PDB file of C-alpha atoms in Angstrom:
ATOM      1  CA  UNK A   1       0.074 -20.612   5.292  1.00 44.00           C
ATOM      2  CA  UNK A   2      -2.257 -23.182   6.904  1.00 47.00           C
ATOM      3  CA  UNK A   3      -4.698 -23.279   4.032  1.00 51.00           C
ATOM      4  CA  UNK A   4      -1.906 -24.084   1.612  1.00 51.00           C
ATOM      5  CA  UNK A   5      -0.392 -26.912   3.670  1.00 48.00           C
ATOM      6  CA  UNK A   6      -3.745 -28.415   4.653  1.00 56.00           C
ATOM      7  CA  UNK A   7      -4.998 -28.710   1.072  1.00 64.00           C
ATOM      8  CA  UNK A   8      -2.105 -29.862  -1.155  1.00 68.00           C
ATOM      9  CA  UNK A   9      -4.650 -31.705  -3.312  1.00 76.00           C
ATOM     10  CA  UNK A  10      -6.348 -28.425  -4.239  1.00 81.00           C
ATOM     11  CA  UNK A  11      -3.028 -26.884  -5.219  1.00 78.00           C
ATOM     12  CA  UNK A  12      -2.206 -29.940  -7.336  1.00 83.00           C
ATOM     13  CA  UNK A  13      -5.659 -29.824  -8.957  1.00 84.00           C
ATOM     14  CA  UNK A  14      -5.164 -26.133  -9.747  1.00 87.00           C
ATOM     15  CA  UNK A  15      -1.754 -26.846 -11.294  1.00 84.00           C
ATOM     16  CA  UNK A  16      -3.114 -29.652 -13.477  1.00 87.00           C
ATOM     17  CA  UNK A  17      -6.033 -27.517 -14.716  1.00 85.00           C
ATOM     18  CA  UNK A  18      -3.772 -24.598 -15.613  1.00 85.00           C
ATOM     19  CA  UNK A  19      -1.187 -26.834 -17.321  1.00 86.00           C
ATOM     20  CA  UNK A  20      -3.832 -28.624 -19.405  1.00 86.00           C
ATOM     21  CA  UNK A  21      -5.454 -25.345 -20.465  1.00 83.00           C
ATOM     22  CA  UNK A  22      -2.121 -23.778 -21.450  1.00 81.00           C
ATOM     23  CA  UNK A  23      -1.129 -26.848 -23.466  1.00 80.00           C
ATOM     24  CA  UNK A  24      -4.499 -26.839 -25.226  1.00 79.00           C
ATOM     25  CA  UNK A  25      -4.221 -23.114 -25.852  1.00 71.00           C
ATOM     26  CA  UNK A  26      -0.712 -23.176 -27.327  1.00 64.00           C
ATOM     27  CA  UNK A  27      -0.523 -26.680 -28.777  1.00 62.00           C
ATOM     28  CA  UNK A  28      -4.023 -27.218 -30.168  1.00 65.00           C
ATOM     29  CA  UNK A  29      -6.238 -24.157 -30.565  1.00 67.00           C
ATOM     30  CA  UNK A  30      -3.438 -21.688 -31.349  1.00 65.00           C
ATOM     31  CA  UNK A  31      -0.801 -23.996 -32.843  1.00 66.00           C
ATOM     32  CA  UNK A  32      -0.759 -21.781 -35.898  1.00 69.00           C
ATOM     33  CA  UNK A  33      -0.768 -18.005 -35.418  1.00 73.00           C
ATOM     34  CA  UNK A  34      -4.012 -16.395 -36.521  1.00 75.00           C
ATOM     35  CA  UNK A  35      -6.125 -13.323 -35.945  1.00 79.00           C
ATOM     36  CA  UNK A  36      -8.387 -13.946 -32.943  1.00 80.00           C
ATOM     37  CA  UNK A  37     -11.932 -12.951 -33.850  1.00 82.00           C
ATOM     38  CA  UNK A  38     -14.677 -11.665 -31.556  1.00 81.00           C
ATOM     39  CA  UNK A  39     -16.501 -15.016 -31.472  1.00 86.00           C
ATOM     40  CA  UNK A  40     -13.368 -16.947 -30.483  1.00 85.00           C
ATOM     41  CA  UNK A  41     -12.467 -14.329 -27.868  1.00 86.00           C
ATOM     42  CA  UNK A  42     -15.976 -14.494 -26.404  1.00 88.00           C
ATOM     43  CA  UNK A  43     -15.833 -18.284 -26.150  1.00 89.00           C
ATOM     44  CA  UNK A  44     -12.438 -18.216 -24.422  1.00 88.00           C
ATOM     45  CA  UNK A  45     -13.564 -15.430 -22.073  1.00 89.00           C
ATOM     46  CA  UNK A  46     -16.542 -17.550 -21.040  1.00 92.00           C
ATOM     47  CA  UNK A  47     -14.281 -20.604 -20.644  1.00 90.00           C
ATOM     48  CA  UNK A  48     -11.787 -18.831 -18.359  1.00 91.00           C
ATOM     49  CA  UNK A  49     -14.454 -17.150 -16.231  1.00 93.00           C
ATOM     50  CA  UNK A  50     -16.361 -20.430 -15.971  1.00 94.00           C
ATOM     51  CA  UNK A  51     -13.202 -22.272 -14.899  1.00 93.00           C
ATOM     52  CA  UNK A  52     -12.582 -19.654 -12.217  1.00 94.00           C
ATOM     53  CA  UNK A  53     -16.163 -19.920 -10.961  1.00 95.00           C
ATOM     54  CA  UNK A  54     -15.990 -23.739 -10.926  1.00 94.00           C
ATOM     55  CA  UNK A  55     -12.709 -23.624  -9.028  1.00 94.00           C
ATOM     56  CA  UNK A  56     -14.265 -21.284  -6.474  1.00 94.00           C
ATOM     57  CA  UNK A  57     -16.996 -23.918  -6.099  1.00 94.00           C
ATOM     58  CA  UNK A  58     -14.323 -26.524  -5.387  1.00 92.00           C
ATOM     59  CA  UNK A  59     -12.875 -24.193  -2.748  1.00 93.00           C
ATOM     60  CA  UNK A  60     -16.316 -23.840  -1.157  1.00 93.00           C
ATOM     61  CA  UNK A  61     -16.791 -27.622  -1.117  1.00 91.00           C
ATOM     62  CA  UNK A  62     -13.381 -28.522   0.314  1.00 88.00           C
ATOM     63  CA  UNK A  63     -12.755 -25.439   2.438  1.00 89.00           C
ATOM     64  CA  UNK A  64     -15.596 -23.116   3.473  1.00 87.00           C
ATOM     65  CA  UNK A  65     -17.790 -20.148   2.513  1.00 91.00           C
ATOM     66  CA  UNK A  66     -15.274 -17.616   3.838  1.00 91.00           C
ATOM     67  CA  UNK A  67     -12.547 -18.846   1.482  1.00 91.00           C
ATOM     68  CA  UNK A  68     -15.026 -18.995  -1.405  1.00 94.00           C
ATOM     69  CA  UNK A  69     -15.844 -15.316  -0.841  1.00 94.00           C
ATOM     70  CA  UNK A  70     -12.150 -14.471  -0.474  1.00 93.00           C
ATOM     71  CA  UNK A  71     -11.379 -16.131  -3.800  1.00 95.00           C
ATOM     72  CA  UNK A  72     -14.253 -14.315  -5.524  1.00 95.00           C
ATOM     73  CA  UNK A  73     -13.212 -10.953  -4.055  1.00 93.00           C
ATOM     74  CA  UNK A  74      -9.549 -11.325  -5.009  1.00 92.00           C
ATOM     75  CA  UNK A  75     -10.487 -12.609  -8.480  1.00 94.00           C
ATOM     76  CA  UNK A  76     -12.761  -9.685  -9.344  1.00 92.00           C
ATOM     77  CA  UNK A  77     -10.365  -7.121  -7.872  1.00 91.00           C
ATOM     78  CA  UNK A  78      -7.553  -8.447 -10.084  1.00 89.00           C
ATOM     79  CA  UNK A  79      -9.895  -8.696 -13.076  1.00 89.00           C
ATOM     80  CA  UNK A  80     -11.025  -5.099 -12.642  1.00 86.00           C
ATOM     81  CA  UNK A  81      -7.573  -3.628 -12.054  1.00 85.00           C
ATOM     82  CA  UNK A  82      -6.196  -5.557 -15.046  1.00 82.00           C
ATOM     83  CA  UNK A  83      -8.435  -3.611 -17.422  1.00 79.00           C
ATOM     84  CA  UNK A  84      -5.777  -0.892 -17.555  1.00 76.00           C
ATOM     85  CA  UNK A  85      -3.452  -3.532 -19.007  1.00 80.00           C
ATOM     86  CA  UNK A  86      -5.742  -3.777 -22.029  1.00 83.00           C
ATOM     87  CA  UNK A  87      -5.081  -0.122 -22.866  1.00 80.00           C
ATOM     88  CA  UNK A  88      -1.346  -0.778 -22.641  1.00 83.00           C
ATOM     89  CA  UNK A  89      -1.614  -3.802 -24.950  1.00 87.00           C
ATOM     90  CA  UNK A  90      -3.251  -1.585 -27.564  1.00 85.00           C
ATOM     91  CA  UNK A  91      -0.569   1.075 -27.125  1.00 86.00           C
ATOM     92  CA  UNK A  92       2.317  -1.422 -27.410  1.00 89.00           C
ATOM     93  CA  UNK A  93       0.917  -3.235 -30.433  1.00 89.00           C
ATOM     94  CA  UNK A  94       0.252   0.076 -32.188  1.00 87.00           C
ATOM     95  CA  UNK A  95       3.687   1.565 -31.474  1.00 89.00           C
ATOM     96  CA  UNK A  96       5.606  -1.536 -32.570  1.00 90.00           C
ATOM     97  CA  UNK A  97       3.234  -2.166 -35.482  1.00 90.00           C
ATOM     98  CA  UNK A  98       2.777  -5.768 -34.364  1.00 91.00           C
ATOM     99  CA  UNK A  99       0.732  -7.662 -36.992  1.00 90.00           C
ATOM    100  CA  UNK A 100      -2.660  -8.711 -35.594  1.00 88.00           C
ATOM    101  CA  UNK A 101      -1.875 -12.325 -36.376  1.00 89.00           C
ATOM    102  CA  UNK A 102       0.948 -12.187 -33.788  1.00 91.00           C
ATOM    103  CA  UNK A 103      -0.958 -10.479 -30.942  1.00 90.00           C
ATOM    104  CA  UNK A 104      -1.963 -13.760 -29.318  1.00 86.00           C
ATOM    105  CA  UNK A 105       1.620 -15.086 -29.348  1.00 87.00           C
ATOM    106  CA  UNK A 106       2.965 -12.007 -27.548  1.00 90.00           C
ATOM    107  CA  UNK A 107       0.182 -12.043 -24.948  1.00 88.00           C
ATOM    108  CA  UNK A 108       0.519 -15.793 -24.348  1.00 86.00           C
ATOM    109  CA  UNK A 109       4.217 -15.611 -23.482  1.00 89.00           C
ATOM    110  CA  UNK A 110       3.709 -12.341 -21.650  1.00 88.00           C
ATOM    111  CA  UNK A 111       1.211 -13.997 -19.352  1.00 84.00           C
ATOM    112  CA  UNK A 112       3.475 -17.022 -18.842  1.00 85.00           C
ATOM    113  CA  UNK A 113       6.003 -14.557 -17.451  1.00 88.00           C
ATOM    114  CA  UNK A 114       3.289 -13.033 -15.273  1.00 86.00           C
ATOM    115  CA  UNK A 115       2.582 -16.459 -13.721  1.00 86.00           C
ATOM    116  CA  UNK A 116       6.159 -16.600 -12.459  1.00 88.00           C
ATOM    117  CA  UNK A 117       6.473 -13.022 -11.237  1.00 89.00           C
ATOM    118  CA  UNK A 118       3.055 -13.031  -9.541  1.00 89.00           C
ATOM    119  CA  UNK A 119       4.040 -16.191  -7.651  1.00 88.00           C
ATOM    120  CA  UNK A 120       7.225 -14.496  -6.413  1.00 90.00           C
ATOM    121  CA  UNK A 121       5.351 -11.341  -5.362  1.00 90.00           C
ATOM    122  CA  UNK A 122       2.517 -13.158  -3.614  1.00 91.00           C
ATOM    123  CA  UNK A 123       4.454 -15.840  -1.719  1.00 89.00           C
ATOM    124  CA  UNK A 124       7.215 -13.404  -0.719  1.00 90.00           C
ATOM    125  CA  UNK A 125       4.609 -10.822   0.238  1.00 90.00           C
ATOM    126  CA  UNK A 126       2.724 -13.191   2.534  1.00 90.00           C
ATOM    127  CA  UNK A 127       5.953 -14.154   4.272  1.00 90.00           C
ATOM    128  CA  UNK A 128       6.963 -10.497   4.737  1.00 92.00           C
ATOM    129  CA  UNK A 129       3.515  -9.666   6.114  1.00 91.00           C
ATOM    130  CA  UNK A 130       3.753 -12.537   8.602  1.00 90.00           C
ATOM    131  CA  UNK A 131       7.044 -11.099   9.869  1.00 92.00           C
ATOM    132  CA  UNK A 132       5.932  -7.461  10.251  1.00 93.00           C
ATOM    133  CA  UNK A 133       3.208  -7.576  12.914  1.00 92.00           C
ATOM    134  CA  UNK A 134       3.882  -5.218  15.816  1.00 92.00           C
ATOM    135  CA  UNK A 135       3.259  -6.367  19.387  1.00 91.00           C
ATOM    136  CA  UNK A 136      -0.287  -5.885  20.701  1.00 90.00           C
ATOM    137  CA  UNK A 137      -0.847  -2.352  21.948  1.00 89.00           C
ATOM    138  CA  UNK A 138      -3.692  -0.444  23.547  1.00 89.00           C
ATOM    139  CA  UNK A 139      -5.157   2.216  21.232  1.00 85.00           C
ATOM    140  CA  UNK A 140      -8.416   4.026  21.962  1.00 79.00           C
ATOM    141  CA  UNK A 141      -9.037   1.577  24.773  1.00 79.00           C
ATOM    142  CA  UNK A 142      -8.760  -1.420  22.463  1.00 83.00           C
ATOM    143  CA  UNK A 143      -5.994  -4.012  22.235  1.00 88.00           C
ATOM    144  CA  UNK A 144      -4.890  -4.107  18.590  1.00 88.00           C
ATOM    145  CA  UNK A 145      -2.053  -5.578  16.548  1.00 89.00           C
ATOM    146  CA  UNK A 146      -0.934  -3.427  13.639  1.00 92.00           C
ATOM    147  CA  UNK A 147       0.896  -4.802  10.624  1.00 92.00           C
ATOM    148  CA  UNK A 148       3.446  -2.355   9.238  1.00 93.00           C
ATOM    149  CA  UNK A 149       3.386  -3.643   5.648  1.00 92.00           C
ATOM    150  CA  UNK A 150      -0.405  -3.844   5.398  1.00 92.00           C
ATOM    151  CA  UNK A 151      -0.721  -0.321   6.773  1.00 93.00           C
ATOM    152  CA  UNK A 152       1.804   0.983   4.223  1.00 93.00           C
ATOM    153  CA  UNK A 153      -0.033  -0.885   1.443  1.00 92.00           C
ATOM    154  CA  UNK A 154      -3.310   0.618   2.624  1.00 92.00           C
ATOM    155  CA  UNK A 155      -1.969   4.188   2.546  1.00 94.00           C
ATOM    156  CA  UNK A 156      -0.416   3.529  -0.866  1.00 92.00           C
ATOM    157  CA  UNK A 157      -3.704   2.192  -2.300  1.00 91.00           C
ATOM    158  CA  UNK A 158      -5.728   5.049  -0.841  1.00 93.00           C
ATOM    159  CA  UNK A 159      -3.380   7.593  -2.415  1.00 92.00           C
ATOM    160  CA  UNK A 160      -3.409   5.633  -5.712  1.00 89.00           C
ATOM    161  CA  UNK A 161      -7.202   5.608  -5.705  1.00 90.00           C
ATOM    162  CA  UNK A 162      -7.414   9.366  -5.158  1.00 92.00           C
ATOM    163  CA  UNK A 163      -4.801  10.039  -7.851  1.00 89.00           C
ATOM    164  CA  UNK A 164      -6.585   7.680 -10.270  1.00 85.00           C
ATOM    165  CA  UNK A 165      -9.840   9.582  -9.810  1.00 89.00           C
ATOM    166  CA  UNK A 166      -8.260  12.891 -10.871  1.00 86.00           C
ATOM    167  CA  UNK A 167      -5.774  11.486 -13.400  1.00 75.00           C
ATOM    168  CA  UNK A 168      -6.161  12.508 -17.010  1.00 70.00           C
ATOM    169  CA  UNK A 169      -6.543   9.828 -19.656  1.00 60.00           C
ATOM    170  CA  UNK A 170      -3.000   8.944 -20.725  1.00 56.00           C
ATOM    171  CA  UNK A 171      -3.835   6.016 -22.981  1.00 55.00           C
ATOM    172  CA  UNK A 172      -2.724   7.709 -26.178  1.00 56.00           C
ATOM    173  CA  UNK A 173      -2.147   5.313 -29.053  1.00 56.00           C
ATOM    174  CA  UNK A 174       0.429   7.776 -30.424  1.00 57.00           C
ATOM    175  CA  UNK A 175       2.584   7.565 -27.296  1.00 66.00           C
ATOM    176  CA  UNK A 176       6.320   7.186 -27.895  1.00 70.00           C
ATOM    177  CA  UNK A 177       7.747   4.104 -26.161  1.00 80.00           C
ATOM    178  CA  UNK A 178      11.320   4.692 -27.324  1.00 82.00           C
ATOM    179  CA  UNK A 179      12.398   5.760 -23.841  1.00 84.00           C
ATOM    180  CA  UNK A 180      10.546   2.947 -22.059  1.00 85.00           C
ATOM    181  CA  UNK A 181      12.851   1.205 -19.547  1.00 89.00           C
ATOM    182  CA  UNK A 182      12.272  -2.237 -21.097  1.00 91.00           C
ATOM    183  CA  UNK A 183      13.051  -0.938 -24.583  1.00 91.00           C
ATOM    184  CA  UNK A 184      16.295   0.624 -23.354  1.00 92.00           C
ATOM    185  CA  UNK A 185      17.344  -2.592 -21.582  1.00 92.00           C
ATOM    186  CA  UNK A 186      16.681  -4.740 -24.655  1.00 93.00           C
ATOM    187  CA  UNK A 187      18.727  -2.399 -26.857  1.00 91.00           C
ATOM    188  CA  UNK A 188      21.490  -2.373 -24.240  1.00 92.00           C
ATOM    189  CA  UNK A 189      21.917  -6.156 -24.076  1.00 92.00           C
ATOM    190  CA  UNK A 190      20.783  -7.295 -27.535  1.00 92.00           C
ATOM    191  CA  UNK A 191      21.103  -6.330 -31.147  1.00 93.00           C
ATOM    192  CA  UNK A 192      17.606  -5.554 -32.393  1.00 92.00           C
ATOM    193  CA  UNK A 193      16.499  -6.353 -35.909  1.00 91.00           C
ATOM    194  CA  UNK A 194      14.594  -3.540 -37.640  1.00 89.00           C
ATOM    195  CA  UNK A 195      12.246  -6.082 -39.220  1.00 89.00           C
ATOM    196  CA  UNK A 196       9.958  -8.866 -38.056  1.00 93.00           C
ATOM    197  CA  UNK A 197      10.809 -12.468 -38.919  1.00 90.00           C
ATOM    198  CA  UNK A 198       7.398 -14.100 -38.865  1.00 88.00           C
ATOM    199  CA  UNK A 199       6.465 -15.141 -35.339  1.00 89.00           C
ATOM    200  CA  UNK A 200      10.087 -15.476 -34.167  1.00 91.00           C
ATOM    201  CA  UNK A 201      11.449 -13.630 -31.137  1.00 93.00           C
ATOM    202  CA  UNK A 202      15.034 -14.328 -32.245  1.00 93.00           C
ATOM    203  CA  UNK A 203      16.519 -14.236 -35.722  1.00 92.00           C
ATOM    204  CA  UNK A 204      19.874 -14.347 -37.525  1.00 90.00           C
ATOM    205  CA  UNK A 205      20.800 -11.682 -40.046  1.00 86.00           C
ATOM    206  CA  UNK A 206      24.122 -11.707 -41.883  1.00 83.00           C
ATOM    207  CA  UNK A 207      25.420 -14.252 -39.402  1.00 85.00           C
ATOM    208  CA  UNK A 208      24.490 -12.070 -36.401  1.00 89.00           C
ATOM    209  CA  UNK A 209      21.989 -13.368 -33.834  1.00 93.00           C
ATOM    210  CA  UNK A 210      19.428 -10.664 -33.046  1.00 94.00           C
ATOM    211  CA  UNK A 211      16.070 -10.169 -31.346  1.00 94.00           C
ATOM    212  CA  UNK A 212      13.082  -9.044 -33.373  1.00 94.00           C
ATOM    213  CA  UNK A 213      10.692  -6.158 -32.631  1.00 93.00           C
ATOM    214  CA  UNK A 214       8.270  -8.879 -31.451  1.00 94.00           C
ATOM    215  CA  UNK A 215      10.665  -9.654 -28.581  1.00 95.00           C
ATOM    216  CA  UNK A 216      10.896  -5.951 -27.702  1.00 94.00           C
ATOM    217  CA  UNK A 217       7.086  -5.716 -27.580  1.00 93.00           C
ATOM    218  CA  UNK A 218       6.991  -8.791 -25.322  1.00 93.00           C
ATOM    219  CA  UNK A 219       9.518  -7.268 -22.910  1.00 94.00           C
ATOM    220  CA  UNK A 220       7.530  -4.018 -22.714  1.00 92.00           C
ATOM    221  CA  UNK A 221       4.384  -5.968 -21.852  1.00 91.00           C
ATOM    222  CA  UNK A 222       6.264  -8.004 -19.213  1.00 91.00           C
ATOM    223  CA  UNK A 223       7.702  -4.840 -17.653  1.00 90.00           C
ATOM    224  CA  UNK A 224       4.306  -3.141 -17.720  1.00 86.00           C
ATOM    225  CA  UNK A 225       2.744  -6.097 -15.906  1.00 85.00           C
ATOM    226  CA  UNK A 226       5.334  -5.720 -13.143  1.00 86.00           C
ATOM    227  CA  UNK A 227       4.356  -2.067 -12.773  1.00 83.00           C
ATOM    228  CA  UNK A 228       0.637  -2.873 -12.625  1.00 82.00           C
ATOM    229  CA  UNK A 229       1.330  -5.600 -10.079  1.00 83.00           C
ATOM    230  CA  UNK A 230       2.452  -2.865  -7.691  1.00 78.00           C
ATOM    231  CA  UNK A 231      -1.224  -1.831  -7.463  1.00 72.00           C
ATOM    232  CA  UNK A 232      -3.026  -5.136  -7.864  1.00 82.00           C
ATOM    233  CA  UNK A 233      -0.963  -7.373  -5.561  1.00 87.00           C
ATOM    234  CA  UNK A 234      -1.226  -5.075  -2.492  1.00 88.00           C
ATOM    235  CA  UNK A 235      -4.957  -4.766  -3.214  1.00 88.00           C
ATOM    236  CA  UNK A 236      -5.613  -8.502  -2.956  1.00 88.00           C
ATOM    237  CA  UNK A 237      -3.527  -8.716   0.222  1.00 90.00           C
ATOM    238  CA  UNK A 238      -6.419  -6.883   1.855  1.00 86.00           C
ATOM    239  CA  UNK A 239      -8.612  -9.911   1.160  1.00 88.00           C
ATOM    240  CA  UNK A 240      -6.426 -12.759   2.455  1.00 85.00           C
ATOM    241  CA  UNK A 241      -3.061 -11.483   3.745  1.00 86.00           C
ATOM    242  CA  UNK A 242      -2.171 -14.863   5.271  1.00 84.00           C
ATOM    243  CA  UNK A 243      -3.287 -17.182   2.462  1.00 87.00           C
ATOM    244  CA  UNK A 244      -1.044 -17.417  -0.632  1.00 89.00           C
ATOM    245  CA  UNK A 245      -3.185 -20.245  -2.043  1.00 90.00           C
ATOM    246  CA  UNK A 246      -6.304 -18.083  -2.363  1.00 91.00           C
ATOM    247  CA  UNK A 247      -4.306 -15.084  -3.553  1.00 91.00           C
ATOM    248  CA  UNK A 248      -2.291 -16.902  -6.208  1.00 91.00           C
ATOM    249  CA  UNK A 249      -5.048 -19.075  -7.670  1.00 92.00           C
ATOM    250  CA  UNK A 250      -7.507 -16.172  -7.946  1.00 93.00           C
ATOM    251  CA  UNK A 251      -4.815 -13.930  -9.416  1.00 91.00           C
ATOM    252  CA  UNK A 252      -3.743 -16.449 -12.039  1.00 90.00           C
ATOM    253  CA  UNK A 253      -7.283 -17.238 -13.169  1.00 92.00           C
ATOM    254  CA  UNK A 254      -7.875 -13.497 -13.626  1.00 91.00           C
ATOM    255  CA  UNK A 255      -4.603 -12.998 -15.516  1.00 89.00           C
ATOM    256  CA  UNK A 256      -5.118 -16.003 -17.806  1.00 87.00           C
ATOM    257  CA  UNK A 257      -8.490 -14.649 -18.904  1.00 87.00           C
ATOM    258  CA  UNK A 258      -6.960 -11.294 -19.766  1.00 86.00           C
ATOM    259  CA  UNK A 259      -5.846 -12.239 -23.307  1.00 83.00           C
ATOM    260  CA  UNK A 260      -9.303 -13.267 -24.472  1.00 86.00           C
ATOM    261  CA  UNK A 261     -10.772 -10.186 -22.776  1.00 87.00           C
ATOM    262  CA  UNK A 262      -8.347  -8.041 -24.771  1.00 87.00           C
ATOM    263  CA  UNK A 263      -9.431  -9.534 -28.092  1.00 86.00           C
ATOM    264  CA  UNK A 264     -13.072  -9.198 -27.041  1.00 83.00           C
ATOM    265  CA  UNK A 265     -12.908  -5.567 -25.908  1.00 79.00           C
ATOM    266  CA  UNK A 266     -10.037  -4.105 -27.974  1.00 75.00           C
ATOM    267  CA  UNK A 267     -12.438  -2.313 -30.319  1.00 66.00           C
ATOM    268  CA  UNK A 268     -14.700  -1.104 -27.508  1.00 72.00           C
ATOM    269  CA  UNK A 269     -12.273   0.278 -24.912  1.00 70.00           C
ATOM    270  CA  UNK A 270     -13.528   3.826 -25.528  1.00 68.00           C
ATOM    271  CA  UNK A 271     -16.933   2.697 -24.232  1.00 74.00           C
ATOM    272  CA  UNK A 272     -15.595   2.289 -20.667  1.00 78.00           C
ATOM    273  CA  UNK A 273     -14.865   5.950 -19.945  1.00 78.00           C
ATOM    274  CA  UNK A 274     -16.251   5.825 -16.387  1.00 85.00           C
ATOM    275  CA  UNK A 275     -14.531   2.607 -15.381  1.00 84.00           C
ATOM    276  CA  UNK A 276     -11.480   4.483 -14.074  1.00 86.00           C
ATOM    277  CA  UNK A 277     -13.692   6.122 -11.434  1.00 90.00           C
ATOM    278  CA  UNK A 278     -14.967   2.729 -10.343  1.00 90.00           C
ATOM    279  CA  UNK A 279     -11.417   1.413 -10.056  1.00 88.00           C
ATOM    280  CA  UNK A 280     -10.416   4.514  -8.094  1.00 91.00           C
ATOM    281  CA  UNK A 281     -13.247   3.881  -5.622  1.00 93.00           C
ATOM    282  CA  UNK A 282     -12.262   0.207  -5.290  1.00 91.00           C
ATOM    283  CA  UNK A 283      -8.594   1.059  -4.665  1.00 90.00           C
ATOM    284  CA  UNK A 284      -9.570   3.669  -2.070  1.00 93.00           C
ATOM    285  CA  UNK A 285     -12.028   1.311  -0.363  1.00 93.00           C
ATOM    286  CA  UNK A 286      -9.429  -1.450  -0.143  1.00 92.00           C
ATOM    287  CA  UNK A 287      -6.840   1.036   1.127  1.00 92.00           C
ATOM    288  CA  UNK A 288      -9.161   2.211   3.894  1.00 94.00           C
ATOM    289  CA  UNK A 289     -10.029  -1.403   4.738  1.00 93.00           C
ATOM    290  CA  UNK A 290      -6.337  -2.230   5.203  1.00 92.00           C
ATOM    291  CA  UNK A 291      -5.659   0.856   7.314  1.00 93.00           C
ATOM    292  CA  UNK A 292      -8.575   0.313   9.705  1.00 92.00           C
ATOM    293  CA  UNK A 293      -8.357  -3.502   9.792  1.00 90.00           C
ATOM    294  CA  UNK A 294      -6.723  -3.592  13.269  1.00 89.00           C
ATOM    295  CA  UNK A 295      -9.677  -1.598  14.642  1.00 89.00           C
ATOM    296  CA  UNK A 296     -12.638  -2.499  12.406  1.00 88.00           C
ATOM    297  CA  UNK A 297     -13.081  -5.802  10.582  1.00 87.00           C
ATOM    298  CA  UNK A 298     -14.919  -5.532   7.266  1.00 90.00           C
ATOM    299  CA  UNK A 299     -16.199  -9.019   6.338  1.00 89.00           C
ATOM    300  CA  UNK A 300     -15.170 -10.491   2.984  1.00 85.00           C
ATOM    301  CA  UNK A 301     -18.836 -10.660   1.951  1.00 90.00           C
ATOM    302  CA  UNK A 302     -19.134  -6.882   2.347  1.00 92.00           C
ATOM    303  CA  UNK A 303     -15.921  -6.360   0.348  1.00 90.00           C
ATOM    304  CA  UNK A 304     -17.214  -8.573  -2.470  1.00 90.00           C
ATOM    305  CA  UNK A 305     -20.549  -6.735  -2.478  1.00 93.00           C
ATOM    306  CA  UNK A 306     -18.880  -3.320  -2.642  1.00 92.00           C
ATOM    307  CA  UNK A 307     -16.542  -4.413  -5.454  1.00 91.00           C
ATOM    308  CA  UNK A 308     -19.397  -5.947  -7.462  1.00 91.00           C
ATOM    309  CA  UNK A 309     -21.735  -2.967  -7.075  1.00 93.00           C
ATOM    310  CA  UNK A 310     -19.031  -0.398  -7.930  1.00 93.00           C
ATOM    311  CA  UNK A 311     -17.950  -2.314 -11.038  1.00 90.00           C
ATOM    312  CA  UNK A 312     -21.509  -2.744 -12.290  1.00 92.00           C
ATOM    313  CA  UNK A 313     -22.390   0.916 -11.682  1.00 93.00           C
ATOM    314  CA  UNK A 314     -19.219   2.175 -13.402  1.00 91.00           C
ATOM    315  CA  UNK A 315     -19.849   0.002 -16.467  1.00 87.00           C
ATOM    316  CA  UNK A 316     -23.519   1.073 -16.633  1.00 91.00           C
ATOM    317  CA  UNK A 317     -22.485   4.727 -16.247  1.00 90.00           C
ATOM    318  CA  UNK A 318     -19.912   4.301 -19.044  1.00 86.00           C
ATOM    319  CA  UNK A 319     -22.460   2.980 -21.507  1.00 84.00           C
ATOM    320  CA  UNK A 320     -25.086   5.515 -20.420  1.00 86.00           C
ATOM    321  CA  UNK A 321     -22.684   8.415 -21.047  1.00 81.00           C
ATOM    322  CA  UNK A 322     -21.299   7.075 -24.327  1.00 69.00           C
ATOM    323  CA  UNK A 323     -22.033   9.330 -27.322  1.00 67.00           C
ATOM    324  CA  UNK A 324     -25.092   8.184 -29.234  1.00 62.00           C
ATOM    325  CA  UNK A 325     -24.538   7.460 -32.910  1.00 55.00           C
ATOM    326  CA  UNK A 326     -26.826   9.263 -35.285  1.00 50.00           C
ATOM    327  CA  UNK A 327     -29.011   6.969 -37.275  1.00 42.00           C
TER     328      UNK A 327
END
């Protein structure tokens, strides 16, 4: 927690930047719902990535190289693992027949919810980790201190990585979400309108207050993000288990850039067929790193290098193996 308490100015600066960008996003550039085109999505993707890179530069200037590398590692891990969310967005929007003009609205509020839940997960997680170190013990002739939670996370990520490698592609746009937990909960506590009412999440029909299908889609996306956080949050704990500032800021920058990435890549997701193997390798690598951390320290620079190389190779392999169109 030292980094957080020693640099309150950085945390305040981060908060101001995020608040300004969200206000500009919702109140200026997307005041009126519209279909987000490829050009607009590309510009916003560049903006969010550039902001993250600039913020990492601020971390380097005010903190040190180690924290700069930690931020970069956690950022790109979250960015990579979040790609699976893009498939889910497509599935949800297709199933609920959400008009394209309303996609941005759902994703905006979905990510606002993610800001809150990620903060809870990360800050609570760091505190739990700090409380679960075992006393120093002698293993293989070396005095080590094992953390129970980090070891469990490491085993979990290693197993997830192996399962991801062999998992079949389940991103079927014809999937039935009727039995999704979030859908069931919404129908249990609210009356659901069969029709959309513009961009409204709530509506009144025949004097009865109801939620619209747009609200149901939002809840499914929120619930899905919680599920994906089970993988991504433990993964970034491998980078800086004692520093919620680095973990949260990197995570939020990655999440906030996810909407524009969706609009940019939505029509090209089939081109990334090999990316799942890259993500499986990254999850497994991080899992092993967490398991062996009491015995072998893998520097953050090595972690960042491995993550970068694996991502680049998986993307290159995806495009190289993509079916060639006949001219």
